[in-house]
Amino acid sequence: MDNYYFYTDQLTVGYNGVPLIKNIRLTLQKGEILTLIGPNGAGKTTILRSIIQQLEPICGVVWLDDKETTKLSRHELAQKLSVVLTERVKPELMTCRDIVATGRYPYTGNFGRLSKSDWDIVEESMRLVHITELADRDFAQTSDGQKQRVMLARAICQQPDIIVLDEPTSFLDIRYKLEFLAILQNMSRTRQLSVIMSLHELDLAGRISDKIACVRGDKVERFGTPEEIFTAGYIPQLYQMTVGSYDELTGDMELPAAAGEPKIVVIAGGGTGTSLFRRLQRQGQPFAAGVLWQNDLDYPTARALAARLVSVPAFAALTEDKLAEMRSLIDGAEQVICTLGREHMRGAAAGLKDLLAYAEKQGKLPK
Amino acid sequence: MSKGKRYGAAFVILLVLVAVFLALNICIGSVNIPLSDTLDIIKSALAGIFHSITGAESAAGGAGASSTYADIVLDIRAPRALAAVILGGALALSGYLLQTFFHNPIASPFTLGISSGAKLVVALVMVAALGYSRQVSSWLLILAAFVGAMVCMGFVVLMSRVINQMSMLIVSGVMIGYICSAVTDFVVTFADDSDIVNLHNWSLGSFSGISWDNVAIMAVVVGVATLCVFLLSKPISAYQMGEAYAQNMGLNVRLFRIVLVILSSVLAAAVTAFAGPVSFVGIAVPHLVKSLFGTAQPLLMVPACFLGGATFCLLCDLLARTMFAPTELSISTVTAMLGAPVVIYVMIRRQKEK
């Protein structure tokens, strides 16, 4: 069907015959990365477990390379598909190299002995994931983050066409999160590896994925490219967020804004105000901000946190009505804080100087 | 590679220990027999067997004094020592399989109540057969033990679905064991007086009174089971990674679990049928062997556990016979004294690792 390497057709998954998510249709070409996002308990893991044949689908079919996965032998499937799961592995007396080497299982003979070329693949897999220095360490003694990378090397060592990962970045710190995803991206580009995974980090999901599937309720609510998914207001709706805000463009999250009449007016710009906006939010002080251009670095945070925001469109001129709005806000405020240097109040922003002088005249500008 | 050397050395150590203890078990006893005489007796016995096969005239029997020796060696000590080798190996292997199956370091036929279940059914069969004053064949004993083992195993497997906590699984296994032992005691107590002594000894665990006939049958049963386990080395290695990963590696987990349950039950049943319940070998030996080899690779562990179990049981039987001679201790008394500290050590080390 349309040359998709992987697709599901009318797939319904669930436990003990009770459908949890119905009519799932996911499609993926070779070398693409598909990410499942959605609230906790939405059934991302259930879908993944059904894809890897660990859970029998209630109905529908998973197609892989033009074959139904249920019709592939266990052995064939193991050579095409490998996994990184959330299940903890507790092996005894195994080094990280031993763990990676278990990825060769579908290729070895009756006694599971690895040949020279098998060991070469083991070493190469460890190199790809940058864990060569962990090779001789006892797996049980490594950190969660290291374990996760070893399990990725193991999955790569299985030389699959497609790799399925369940929340692979959960235990990783920021450096290894990026490194881990960069490895996946690199493998997908250079070796045409297809990737299906679930992620909690929306910002990362938006950056790495070719396709995103949003799981909510009993269905895959949206499926498409990141641009199609991250439309304004969709993420709070998907996660049923009732507090705070999410910026689809930057992936920034903000805690709920302090409500009430603003007693403080902030004149900011160029990213100078963001940290102040957040400090005021922590102190529970409602504030007003302006005038900000909508392409200003301070704009997304101000939009999320300010009780009142005066803004003008990107690159537009500062109009008198905006200045008047600001003056009335200054009239009602107890204090005006300016984080922007006067030297920047030139050109289109020259009007900000007048606002500053207005505040100074009222004695609301701290010395 | 140094790893290869270590494995080789460990195997040599185990083989030497088995040979040494085998010799000691045959030579030492209420009558001490010099090693040279023992070897002569075995040599001539083997020659006799060889000649009877080839049909040649048998060599003349030994002198008068050594014919008593020959009886002791050939009829009593040799079969007993070989039984210790075979059953010890079977016990250790059964423990290793159960530890793999339940991903639990202190699982064994004894702690999971499987030995006791086997014991109960064997005791029932024995008492019933004695009631009709009939000889019970070795095969029937093994079958009875297997039925008992499978019933208890089935129960424990069901429990393991409900109970996720490993320690609770062991506790429930121990409880099943106590129930089965209590019923066995009950049966034994009300059995015919004349047979109680024998049955009582057996129900405590002992390698005494084993005939060549028994040895032949246990060798076949344990031999076949051990070979099967060895051939399963590769799937066992996959299963050690946990069921989800094992399945992704292409293992038929459900089938594998069934085979594992059957094999470990057969091994435990063979031991119980002939020697009664023997405690702690199943836990202690796999751990000692793992420490010796520094690996848990099934391909190495299967033969190594067998040899380790053989060594352990030979040593324990030697101590059981000689420590308070002429009074003989039950084998479990000795295995518990040597094995329990190992188990405690293992649990403390586990706790530290967490």
XYZ file of C-alpha atoms in Angstrom, chain A residues 6 26 28 32-36 47-48 51 162-166 194-198:
21
model
C 5.364 -0.113 8.039
C -0.156 4.571 11.315
C 5.810 4.942 8.030
C 11.380 7.686 9.006
C 10.874 8.372 12.679
C 7.398 8.063 14.181
C 6.705 9.290 17.692
C 3.675 8.557 19.825
C 0.090 0.257 20.979
C 3.834 -0.362 20.974
C 3.169 -3.618 17.201
C 12.841 -1.070 12.373
C 13.392 -0.324 16.038
C 10.636 0.210 18.591
C 11.417 2.165 21.756
C 9.155 2.779 24.732
C 12.757 3.136 10.750
C 11.994 4.180 14.295
C 8.775 4.013 16.293
C 8.889 5.347 19.820
C 6.920 7.026 22.536
